[in-house]
Backbone as JSON Lines, residues from 0, in Angstrom:
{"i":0,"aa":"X","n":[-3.39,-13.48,11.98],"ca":[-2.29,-12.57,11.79],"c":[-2.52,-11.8,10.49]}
{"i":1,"aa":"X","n":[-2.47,-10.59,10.35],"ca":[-2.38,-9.4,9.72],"c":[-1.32,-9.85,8.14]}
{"i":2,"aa":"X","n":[-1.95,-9.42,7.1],"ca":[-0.78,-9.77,5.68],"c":[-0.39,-8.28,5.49]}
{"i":3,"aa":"X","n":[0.76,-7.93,5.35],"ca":[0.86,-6.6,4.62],"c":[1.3,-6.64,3.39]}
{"i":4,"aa":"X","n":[1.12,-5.9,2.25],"ca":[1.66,-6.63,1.1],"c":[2.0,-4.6,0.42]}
{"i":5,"aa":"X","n":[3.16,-5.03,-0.23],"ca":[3.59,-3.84,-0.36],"c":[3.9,-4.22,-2.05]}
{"i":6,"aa":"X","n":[3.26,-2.76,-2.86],"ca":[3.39,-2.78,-4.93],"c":[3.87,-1.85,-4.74]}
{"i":7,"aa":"X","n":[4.78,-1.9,-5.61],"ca":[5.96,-0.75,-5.86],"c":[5.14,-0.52,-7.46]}
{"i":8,"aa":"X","n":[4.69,0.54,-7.81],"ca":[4.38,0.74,-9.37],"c":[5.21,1.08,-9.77]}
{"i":9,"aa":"X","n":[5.47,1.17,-10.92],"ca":[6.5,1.69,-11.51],"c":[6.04,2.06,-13.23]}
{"i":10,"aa":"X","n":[6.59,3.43,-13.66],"ca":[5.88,3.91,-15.11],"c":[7.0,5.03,-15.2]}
{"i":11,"aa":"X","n":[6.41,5.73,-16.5],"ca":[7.67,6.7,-17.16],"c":[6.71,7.94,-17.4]}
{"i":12,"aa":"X","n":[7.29,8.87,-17.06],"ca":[6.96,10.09,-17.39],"c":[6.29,10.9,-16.0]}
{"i":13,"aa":"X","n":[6.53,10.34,-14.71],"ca":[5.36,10.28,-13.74],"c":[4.24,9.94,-13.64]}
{"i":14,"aa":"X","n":[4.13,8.71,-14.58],"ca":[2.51,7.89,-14.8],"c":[2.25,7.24,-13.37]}
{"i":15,"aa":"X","n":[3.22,6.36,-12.48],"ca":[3.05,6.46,-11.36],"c":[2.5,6.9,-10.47]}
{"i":16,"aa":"X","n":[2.65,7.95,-10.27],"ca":[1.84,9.84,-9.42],"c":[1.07,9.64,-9.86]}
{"i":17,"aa":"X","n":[0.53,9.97,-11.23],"ca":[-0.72,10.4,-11.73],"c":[-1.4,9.59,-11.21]}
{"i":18,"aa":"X","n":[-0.93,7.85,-11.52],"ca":[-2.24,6.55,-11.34],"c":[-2.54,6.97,-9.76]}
{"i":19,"aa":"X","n":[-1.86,6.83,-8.85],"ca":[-1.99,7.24,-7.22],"c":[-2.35,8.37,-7.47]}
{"i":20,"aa":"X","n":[-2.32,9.7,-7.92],"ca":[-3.34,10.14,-8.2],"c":[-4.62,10.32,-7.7]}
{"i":21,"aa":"X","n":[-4.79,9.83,-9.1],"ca":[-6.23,9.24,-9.98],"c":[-7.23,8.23,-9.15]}
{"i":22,"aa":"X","n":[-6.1,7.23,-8.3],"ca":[-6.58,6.82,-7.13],"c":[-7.5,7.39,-6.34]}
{"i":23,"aa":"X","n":[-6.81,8.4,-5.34],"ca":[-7.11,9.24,-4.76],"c":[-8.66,10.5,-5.08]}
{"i":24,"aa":"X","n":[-7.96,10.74,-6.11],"ca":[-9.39,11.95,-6.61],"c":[-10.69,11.11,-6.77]}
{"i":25,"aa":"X","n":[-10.55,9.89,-7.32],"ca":[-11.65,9.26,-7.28],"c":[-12.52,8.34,-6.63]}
{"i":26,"aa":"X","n":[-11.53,8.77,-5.53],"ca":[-12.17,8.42,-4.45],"c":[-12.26,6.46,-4.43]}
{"i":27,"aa":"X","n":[-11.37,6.26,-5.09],"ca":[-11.63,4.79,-5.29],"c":[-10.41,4.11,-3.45]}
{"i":28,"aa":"X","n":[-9.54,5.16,-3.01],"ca":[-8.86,4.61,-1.98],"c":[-9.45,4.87,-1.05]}
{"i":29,"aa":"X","n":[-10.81,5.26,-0.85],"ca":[-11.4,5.82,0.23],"c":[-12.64,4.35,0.12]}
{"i":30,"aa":"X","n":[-12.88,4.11,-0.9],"ca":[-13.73,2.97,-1.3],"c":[-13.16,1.52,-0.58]}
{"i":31,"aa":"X","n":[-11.4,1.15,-1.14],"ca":[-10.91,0.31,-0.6],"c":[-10.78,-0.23,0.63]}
{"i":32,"aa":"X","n":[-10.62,1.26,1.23],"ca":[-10.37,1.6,2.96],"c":[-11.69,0.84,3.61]}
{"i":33,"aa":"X","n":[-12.9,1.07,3.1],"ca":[-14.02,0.9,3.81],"c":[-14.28,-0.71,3.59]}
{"i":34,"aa":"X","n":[-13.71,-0.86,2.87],"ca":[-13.8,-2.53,2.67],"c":[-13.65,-3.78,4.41]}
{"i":35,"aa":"X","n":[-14.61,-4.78,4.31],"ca":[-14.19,-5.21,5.35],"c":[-12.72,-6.06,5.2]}
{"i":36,"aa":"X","n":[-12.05,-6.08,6.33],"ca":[-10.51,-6.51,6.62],"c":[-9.57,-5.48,6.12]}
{"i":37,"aa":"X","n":[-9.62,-4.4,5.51],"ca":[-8.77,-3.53,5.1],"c":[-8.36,-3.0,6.38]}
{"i":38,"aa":"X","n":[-7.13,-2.7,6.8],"ca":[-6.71,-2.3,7.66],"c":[-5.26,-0.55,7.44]}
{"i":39,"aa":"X","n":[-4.87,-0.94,6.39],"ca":[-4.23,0.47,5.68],"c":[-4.39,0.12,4.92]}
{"i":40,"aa":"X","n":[-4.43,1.3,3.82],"ca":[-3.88,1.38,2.3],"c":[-3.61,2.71,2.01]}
{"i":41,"aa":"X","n":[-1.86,2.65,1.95],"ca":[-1.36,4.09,1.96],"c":[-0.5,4.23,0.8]}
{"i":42,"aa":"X","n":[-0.26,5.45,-0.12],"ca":[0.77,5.45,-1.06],"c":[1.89,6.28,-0.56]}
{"i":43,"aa":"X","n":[3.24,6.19,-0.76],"ca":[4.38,6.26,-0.53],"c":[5.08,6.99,-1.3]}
{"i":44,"aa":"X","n":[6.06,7.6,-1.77],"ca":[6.89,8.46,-2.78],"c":[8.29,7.99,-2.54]}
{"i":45,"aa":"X","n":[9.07,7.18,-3.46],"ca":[10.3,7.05,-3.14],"c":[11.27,8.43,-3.25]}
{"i":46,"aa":"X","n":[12.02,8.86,-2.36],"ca":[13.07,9.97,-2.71],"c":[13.84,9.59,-4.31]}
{"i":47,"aa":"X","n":[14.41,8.64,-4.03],"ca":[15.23,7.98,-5.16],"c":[15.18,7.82,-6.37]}
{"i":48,"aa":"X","n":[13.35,7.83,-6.43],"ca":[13.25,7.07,-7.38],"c":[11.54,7.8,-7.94]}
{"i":49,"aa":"X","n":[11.55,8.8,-8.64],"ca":[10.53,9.77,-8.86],"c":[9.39,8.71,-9.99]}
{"i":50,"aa":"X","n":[9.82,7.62,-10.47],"ca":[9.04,7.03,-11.19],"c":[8.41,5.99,-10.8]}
{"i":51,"aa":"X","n":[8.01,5.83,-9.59],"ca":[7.93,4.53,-8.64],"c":[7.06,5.23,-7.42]}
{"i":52,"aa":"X","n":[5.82,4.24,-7.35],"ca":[5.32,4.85,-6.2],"c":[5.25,3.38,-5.32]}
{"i":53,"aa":"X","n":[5.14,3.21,-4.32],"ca":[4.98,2.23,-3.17],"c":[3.22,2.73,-2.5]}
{"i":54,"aa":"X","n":[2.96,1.43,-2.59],"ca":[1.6,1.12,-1.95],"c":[1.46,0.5,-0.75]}
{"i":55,"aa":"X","n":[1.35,0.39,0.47],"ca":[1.57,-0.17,1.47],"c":[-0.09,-0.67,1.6]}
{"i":56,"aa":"X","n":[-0.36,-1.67,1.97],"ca":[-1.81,-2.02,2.66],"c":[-1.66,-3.5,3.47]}
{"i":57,"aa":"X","n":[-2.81,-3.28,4.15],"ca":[-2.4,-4.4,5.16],"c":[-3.72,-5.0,5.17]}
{"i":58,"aa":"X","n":[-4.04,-6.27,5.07],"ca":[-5.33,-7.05,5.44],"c":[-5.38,-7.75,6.58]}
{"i":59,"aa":"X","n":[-6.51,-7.9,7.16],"ca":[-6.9,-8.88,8.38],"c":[-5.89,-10.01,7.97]}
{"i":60,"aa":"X","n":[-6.66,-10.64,7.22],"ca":[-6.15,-12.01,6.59],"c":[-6.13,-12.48,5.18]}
{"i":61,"aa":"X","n":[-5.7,-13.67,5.21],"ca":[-5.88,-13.89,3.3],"c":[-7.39,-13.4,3.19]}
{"i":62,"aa":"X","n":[-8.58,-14.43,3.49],"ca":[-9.59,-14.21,3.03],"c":[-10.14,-12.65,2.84]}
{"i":63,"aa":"X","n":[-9.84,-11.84,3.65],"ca":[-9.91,-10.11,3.21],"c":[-9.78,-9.8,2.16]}
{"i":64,"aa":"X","n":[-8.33,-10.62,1.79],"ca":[-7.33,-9.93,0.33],"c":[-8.52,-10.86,-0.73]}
{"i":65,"aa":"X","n":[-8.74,-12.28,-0.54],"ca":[-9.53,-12.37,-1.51],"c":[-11.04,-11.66,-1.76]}
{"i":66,"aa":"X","n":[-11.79,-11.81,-0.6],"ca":[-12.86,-10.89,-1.01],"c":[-12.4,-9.57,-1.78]}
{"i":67,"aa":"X","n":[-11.7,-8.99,-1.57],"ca":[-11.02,-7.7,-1.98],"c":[-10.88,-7.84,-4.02]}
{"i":68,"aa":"X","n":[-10.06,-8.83,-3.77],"ca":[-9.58,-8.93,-5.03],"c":[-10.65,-9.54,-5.98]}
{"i":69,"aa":"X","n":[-12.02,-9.73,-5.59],"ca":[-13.46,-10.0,-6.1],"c":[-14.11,-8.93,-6.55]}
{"i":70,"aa":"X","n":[-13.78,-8.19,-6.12],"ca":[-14.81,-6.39,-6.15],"c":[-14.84,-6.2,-7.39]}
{"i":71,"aa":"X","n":[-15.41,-5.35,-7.59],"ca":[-15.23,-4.34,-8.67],"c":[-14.35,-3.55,-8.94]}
{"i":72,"aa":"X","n":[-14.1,-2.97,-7.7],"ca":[-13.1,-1.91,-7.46],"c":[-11.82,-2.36,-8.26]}
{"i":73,"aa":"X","n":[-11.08,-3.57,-7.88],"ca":[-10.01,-4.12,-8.18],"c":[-10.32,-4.18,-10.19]}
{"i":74,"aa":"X","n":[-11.79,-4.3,-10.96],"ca":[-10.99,-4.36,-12.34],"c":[-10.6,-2.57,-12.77]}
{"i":75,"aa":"X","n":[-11.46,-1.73,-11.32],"ca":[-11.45,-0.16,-11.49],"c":[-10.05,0.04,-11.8]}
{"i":76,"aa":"X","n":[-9.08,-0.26,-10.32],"ca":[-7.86,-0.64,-10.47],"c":[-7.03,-0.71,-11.56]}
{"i":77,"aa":"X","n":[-6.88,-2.39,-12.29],"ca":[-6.64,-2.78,-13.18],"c":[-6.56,-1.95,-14.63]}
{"i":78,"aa":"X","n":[-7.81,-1.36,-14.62],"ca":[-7.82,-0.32,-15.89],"c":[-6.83,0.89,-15.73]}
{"i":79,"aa":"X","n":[-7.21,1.29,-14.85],"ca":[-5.91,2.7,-14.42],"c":[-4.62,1.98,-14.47]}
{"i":80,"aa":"X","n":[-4.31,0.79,-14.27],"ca":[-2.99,0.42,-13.96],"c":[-2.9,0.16,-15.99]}
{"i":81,"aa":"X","n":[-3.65,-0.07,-16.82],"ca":[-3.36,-0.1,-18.04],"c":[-3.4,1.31,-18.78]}
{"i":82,"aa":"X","n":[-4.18,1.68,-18.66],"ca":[-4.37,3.8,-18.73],"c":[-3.08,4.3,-18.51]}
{"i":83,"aa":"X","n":[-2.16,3.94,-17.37],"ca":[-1.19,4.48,-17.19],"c":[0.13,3.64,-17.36]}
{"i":84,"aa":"X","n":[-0.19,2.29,-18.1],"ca":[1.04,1.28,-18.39],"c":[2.11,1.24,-17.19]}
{"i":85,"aa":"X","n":[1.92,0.55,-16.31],"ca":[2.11,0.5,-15.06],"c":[3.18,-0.81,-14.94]}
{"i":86,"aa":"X","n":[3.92,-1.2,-14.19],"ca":[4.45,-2.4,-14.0],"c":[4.46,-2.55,-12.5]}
{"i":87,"aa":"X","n":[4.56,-3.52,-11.99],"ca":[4.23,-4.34,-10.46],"c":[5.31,-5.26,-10.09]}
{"i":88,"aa":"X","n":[5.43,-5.0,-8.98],"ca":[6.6,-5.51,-7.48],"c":[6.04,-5.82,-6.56]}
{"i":89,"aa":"X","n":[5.81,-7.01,-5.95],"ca":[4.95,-7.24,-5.23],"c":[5.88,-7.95,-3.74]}
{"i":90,"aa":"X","n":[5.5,-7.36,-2.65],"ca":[6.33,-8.59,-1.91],"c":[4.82,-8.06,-0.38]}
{"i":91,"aa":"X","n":[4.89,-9.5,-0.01],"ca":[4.11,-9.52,1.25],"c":[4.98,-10.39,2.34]}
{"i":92,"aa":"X","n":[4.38,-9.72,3.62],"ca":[5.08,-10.03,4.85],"c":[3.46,-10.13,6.14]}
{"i":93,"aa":"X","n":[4.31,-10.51,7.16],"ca":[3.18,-11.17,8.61],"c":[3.85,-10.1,9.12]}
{"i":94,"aa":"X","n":[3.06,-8.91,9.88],"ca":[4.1,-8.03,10.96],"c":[3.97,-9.05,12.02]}
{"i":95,"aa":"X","n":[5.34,-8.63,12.7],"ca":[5.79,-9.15,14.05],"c":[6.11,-7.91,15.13]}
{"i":96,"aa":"X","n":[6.23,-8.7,16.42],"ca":[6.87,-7.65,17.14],"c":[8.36,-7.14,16.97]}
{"i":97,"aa":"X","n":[8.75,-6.34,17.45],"ca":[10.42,-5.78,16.72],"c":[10.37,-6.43,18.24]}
{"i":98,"aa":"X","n":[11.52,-7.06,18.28],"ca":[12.32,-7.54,19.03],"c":[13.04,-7.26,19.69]}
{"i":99,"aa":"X","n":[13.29,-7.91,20.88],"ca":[13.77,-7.12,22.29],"c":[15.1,-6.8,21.68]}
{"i":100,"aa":"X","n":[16.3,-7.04,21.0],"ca":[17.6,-6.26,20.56],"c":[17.73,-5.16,20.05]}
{"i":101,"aa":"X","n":[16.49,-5.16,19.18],"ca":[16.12,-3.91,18.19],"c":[15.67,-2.97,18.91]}
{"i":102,"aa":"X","n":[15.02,-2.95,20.53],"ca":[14.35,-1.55,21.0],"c":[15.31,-0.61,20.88]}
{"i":103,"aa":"X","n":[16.56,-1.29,21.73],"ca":[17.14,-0.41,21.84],"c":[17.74,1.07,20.82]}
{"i":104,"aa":"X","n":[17.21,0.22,19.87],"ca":[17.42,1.79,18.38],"c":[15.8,2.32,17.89]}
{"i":105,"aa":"X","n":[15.29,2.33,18.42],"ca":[13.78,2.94,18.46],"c":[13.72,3.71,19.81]}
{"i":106,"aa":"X","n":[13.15,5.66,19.23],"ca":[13.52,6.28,20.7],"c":[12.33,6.47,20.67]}
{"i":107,"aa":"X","n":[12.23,6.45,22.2],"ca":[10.47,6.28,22.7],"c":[10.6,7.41,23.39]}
{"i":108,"aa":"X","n":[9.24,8.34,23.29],"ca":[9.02,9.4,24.1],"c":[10.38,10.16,24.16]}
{"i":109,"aa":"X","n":[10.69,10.44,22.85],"ca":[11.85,11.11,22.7],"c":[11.32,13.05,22.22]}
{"i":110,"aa":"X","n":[12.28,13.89,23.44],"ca":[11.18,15.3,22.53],"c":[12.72,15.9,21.74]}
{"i":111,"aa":"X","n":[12.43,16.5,20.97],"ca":[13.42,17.2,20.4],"c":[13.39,18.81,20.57]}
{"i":112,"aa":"X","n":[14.96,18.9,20.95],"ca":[14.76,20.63,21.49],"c":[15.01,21.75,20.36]}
């Protein structure tokens, strides 16, 4: 079963953005992606909350997340997350199926006119 584990960053001034970013331009989330067991790794923008970015990624399994968290990449990481004085929220979950009560509020093959 699949881990998804979701970091909320959080920084002042839009250091947040920048680090996701900085991510991005350097091609270091394109690096992650290719990793074996990586399955997403996406950044997020809260409406609410302009100083806070959400990271969504999902691994095969633990052992993914640990090889992962062995790399290099991850002290690449680490430094940007100090570069940009960053703070961390961490919560992980197992996806499941949504459940037969819940379809009914999910519209399927819905077109809009």
């Amino acid at each position: 079963m699949s881990i998804v584990v979701n970091i909320y960053y959080s920084g002042q001034g839009g250091a947040a953005r920048a680090f996701a970013e900085e991510m991005v331009t350097t091609k270091l989330v394109d690096e992650i992606r290719k990793e074996e067991g990586c399955l997403r790794y996406e950044y997020f923008f809260p409406m609410d909350d302009r100083e806070t970015v959400l990271l969504i990624d999902e691994w095969r399994d633990q052992e993914a997340i640990d090889l992962h968290h062995k790399t290099e990449l991850m002290s690449k990481i680490s430094e940007l997350r100090k570069k940009y004085d960053l703070t961390m929220k961490v919560e992980r979950f197992h996806p499941i199926e949504v459940p037969y009560a819940d379809q009914a509020y999910i519209i399927h093959n819905h077109k809009i006119k």
